[in-house]
Amino acid sequence: QVQLVESGGGSVQAGGSLTLSCSTSGRTFSNYGIGWFRQAPGKEREFVASITWTIGLTRYTDSVKGRFTVSTDAVQNKVILQMNSLEPEDTAVYYCAAKYYTETEYRLWGQGTQVTVSS
């Protein structure tokens, strides 16, 4: 069973940067798609970005395009979400999730990491 662990959250001022990591225990990310989601207080969880491990195909929600970059680190077997030009609206708990390439839904989720952006 693949378990996901996020790290790298914290507090920054608007305009700052943070780097989130998603790593696994027990298995590699081979043949998985990995997504980043976030949930702000009082709001529903929303999709942020995703990447397919094998070919590196990426996708972003419009609000983070040009500011966030998702990538893979094959050496350390983790997925990176680089967040630049952060805005207070980016404040949320960020989750990574994974789905096998034959699945349509994300079934594996991490515990989440808090990102707080102050103005």
mmCIF file of C-alpha atoms in Angstrom:
data_model
loop_
_atom_site.group_PDB
_atom_site.id
_atom_site.type_symbol
_atom_site.label_atom_id
_atom_site.label_comp_id
_atom_site.label_asym_id
_atom_site.label_seq_id
_atom_site.Cartn_x
_atom_site.Cartn_y
_atom_site.Cartn_z
ATOM 1 C CA GLN A 1 0.000 0.000 0.000
ATOM 2 C CA VAL A 2 1.409 3.361 -1.018
ATOM 3 C CA GLN A 3 1.394 5.985 1.708
ATOM 4 C CA LEU A 4 1.885 9.649 0.921
ATOM 5 C CA VAL A 5 3.585 12.221 3.114
ATOM 6 C CA GLU A 6 3.603 15.957 2.409
ATOM 7 C CA SER A 7 6.186 18.332 3.779
ATOM 8 C CA GLY A 8 7.325 21.896 3.307
ATOM 9 C CA GLY A 9 4.334 23.910 4.421
ATOM 10 C CA GLY A 10 4.678 27.026 6.499
ATOM 11 C CA SER A 11 3.943 30.738 6.752
ATOM 12 C CA VAL A 12 5.159 33.377 4.331
ATOM 13 C CA GLN A 13 4.298 36.904 3.345
ATOM 14 C CA ALA A 14 2.560 37.683 0.088
ATOM 15 C CA GLY A 15 4.985 37.497 -2.777
ATOM 16 C CA GLY A 16 7.067 34.839 -1.089
ATOM 17 C CA SER A 17 7.753 31.247 -2.064
ATOM 18 C CA LEU A 18 7.354 27.806 -0.577
ATOM 19 C CA THR A 19 8.283 24.353 -1.809
ATOM 20 C CA LEU A 20 6.064 21.407 -0.979
ATOM 21 C CA SER A 21 7.181 17.807 -1.326
ATOM 22 C CA CYS A 22 5.187 14.627 -1.596
ATOM 23 C CA SER A 23 6.995 11.392 -0.895
ATOM 24 C CA THR A 24 5.911 7.791 -0.607
ATOM 25 C CA SER A 25 6.584 4.976 1.764
ATOM 26 C CA GLY A 26 6.511 1.435 0.556
ATOM 27 C CA ARG A 27 6.495 1.959 -3.199
ATOM 28 C CA THR A 28 7.691 4.185 -5.994
ATOM 29 C CA PHE A 29 5.534 6.577 -7.995
ATOM 30 C CA SER A 30 6.031 4.588 -11.197
ATOM 31 C CA ASN A 31 2.834 4.399 -13.268
ATOM 32 C CA TYR A 32 1.053 6.872 -11.008
ATOM 33 C CA GLY A 33 -0.399 10.294 -11.579
ATOM 34 C CA ILE A 34 0.159 12.635 -8.665
ATOM 35 C CA GLY A 35 -2.062 15.566 -7.889
ATOM 36 C CA TRP A 36 -1.928 18.499 -5.513
ATOM 37 C CA PHE A 37 -5.153 19.749 -3.981
ATOM 38 C CA ARG A 38 -5.922 22.389 -1.399
ATOM 39 C CA GLN A 39 -8.703 23.211 0.990
ATOM 40 C CA ALA A 40 -9.176 26.615 2.538
ATOM 41 C CA PRO A 41 -11.307 27.144 5.665
ATOM 42 C CA GLY A 42 -14.982 27.016 4.801
ATOM 43 C CA LYS A 43 -14.327 26.009 1.201
ATOM 44 C CA GLU A 44 -14.391 22.798 -0.731
ATOM 45 C CA ARG A 45 -11.208 21.031 -1.677
ATOM 46 C CA GLU A 46 -9.963 22.124 -5.077
ATOM 47 C CA PHE A 47 -7.516 20.830 -7.637
ATOM 48 C CA VAL A 48 -4.232 22.738 -7.892
ATOM 49 C CA ALA A 49 -1.864 20.824 -10.154
ATOM 50 C CA SER A 50 -0.958 17.352 -11.320
ATOM 51 C CA ILE A 51 1.809 15.442 -13.050
ATOM 52 C CA THR A 52 2.127 11.992 -14.551
ATOM 53 C CA TRP A 53 5.242 10.314 -13.213
ATOM 54 C CA THR A 54 6.226 8.416 -16.355
ATOM 55 C CA ILE A 55 5.999 11.155 -18.995
ATOM 56 C CA GLY A 56 5.794 14.282 -16.859
ATOM 57 C CA LEU A 57 2.551 15.627 -18.292
ATOM 58 C CA THR A 58 1.428 18.541 -16.132
ATOM 59 C CA ARG A 59 -1.829 20.364 -15.554
ATOM 60 C CA TYR A 60 -2.677 23.427 -13.463
ATOM 61 C CA THR A 61 -5.734 25.246 -12.285
ATOM 62 C CA ASP A 62 -5.953 28.700 -13.831
ATOM 63 C CA SER A 63 -5.348 30.610 -10.609
ATOM 64 C CA VAL A 64 -1.843 29.166 -10.143
ATOM 65 C CA LYS A 65 -0.616 29.091 -13.731
ATOM 66 C CA GLY A 66 2.659 30.944 -14.060
ATOM 67 C CA ARG A 67 3.218 30.889 -10.295
ATOM 68 C CA PHE A 68 3.277 27.209 -9.334
ATOM 69 C CA THR A 69 5.361 24.454 -10.908
ATOM 70 C CA VAL A 70 4.925 20.733 -10.304
ATOM 71 C CA SER A 71 7.831 18.408 -11.011
ATOM 72 C CA THR A 72 9.240 15.023 -10.146
ATOM 73 C CA ASP A 73 12.471 14.047 -8.441
ATOM 74 C CA ALA A 74 13.267 10.517 -9.553
ATOM 75 C CA VAL A 75 16.347 10.267 -7.351
ATOM 76 C CA GLN A 76 14.432 10.949 -4.160
ATOM 77 C CA ASN A 77 11.171 9.526 -5.507
ATOM 78 C CA LYS A 78 9.095 12.560 -4.669
ATOM 79 C CA VAL A 79 6.908 15.155 -6.327
ATOM 80 C CA ILE A 80 7.643 18.824 -5.840
ATOM 81 C CA LEU A 81 5.217 21.740 -5.905
ATOM 82 C CA GLN A 82 7.170 24.964 -6.208
ATOM 83 C CA MET A 83 4.969 27.888 -5.253
ATOM 84 C CA ASN A 84 6.117 31.400 -6.127
ATOM 85 C CA SER A 85 4.445 34.801 -5.893
ATOM 86 C CA LEU A 86 2.178 33.482 -3.191
ATOM 87 C CA GLU A 87 -1.019 35.352 -2.435
ATOM 88 C CA PRO A 88 -3.214 35.360 0.675
ATOM 89 C CA GLU A 89 -5.804 33.480 -1.402
ATOM 90 C CA ASP A 90 -3.354 30.556 -1.574
ATOM 91 C CA THR A 91 -3.749 29.973 2.157
ATOM 92 C CA ALA A 92 -5.026 26.427 2.632
ATOM 93 C CA VAL A 93 -4.136 22.919 3.665
ATOM 94 C CA TYR A 94 -2.371 21.326 0.716
ATOM 95 C CA TYR A 95 -2.720 17.634 0.000
ATOM 96 C CA CYS A 96 -0.974 15.374 -2.426
ATOM 97 C CA ALA A 97 -2.846 12.464 -3.907
ATOM 98 C CA ALA A 98 -2.028 9.617 -6.255
ATOM 99 C CA LYS A 99 -3.878 7.431 -8.683
ATOM 100 C CA TYR A 100 -2.667 4.508 -10.716
ATOM 101 C CA TYR A 101 -2.578 5.279 -14.427
ATOM 102 C CA THR A 102 -5.621 3.042 -15.079
ATOM 103 C CA GLU A 103 -7.735 4.776 -12.436
ATOM 104 C CA THR A 104 -9.859 7.875 -12.884
ATOM 105 C CA GLU A 105 -10.046 8.954 -9.260
ATOM 106 C CA TYR A 106 -7.371 9.749 -6.720
ATOM 107 C CA ARG A 107 -7.547 7.031 -4.080
ATOM 108 C CA LEU A 108 -4.375 7.669 -2.096
ATOM 109 C CA TRP A 109 -4.075 10.834 -0.023
ATOM 110 C CA GLY A 110 -1.550 12.374 2.282
ATOM 111 C CA GLN A 111 -2.329 13.991 5.602
ATOM 112 C CA GLY A 112 -1.935 17.549 4.328
ATOM 113 C CA THR A 113 0.375 20.417 5.116
ATOM 114 C CA GLN A 114 -0.653 23.959 6.066
ATOM 115 C CA VAL A 115 0.318 26.908 3.885
ATOM 116 C CA THR A 116 -0.416 30.364 5.263
ATOM 117 C CA VAL A 117 0.207 33.521 3.258
ATOM 118 C CA SER A 118 -0.117 36.841 5.033
ATOM 119 C CA SER A 119 -0.687 40.190 3.353
#
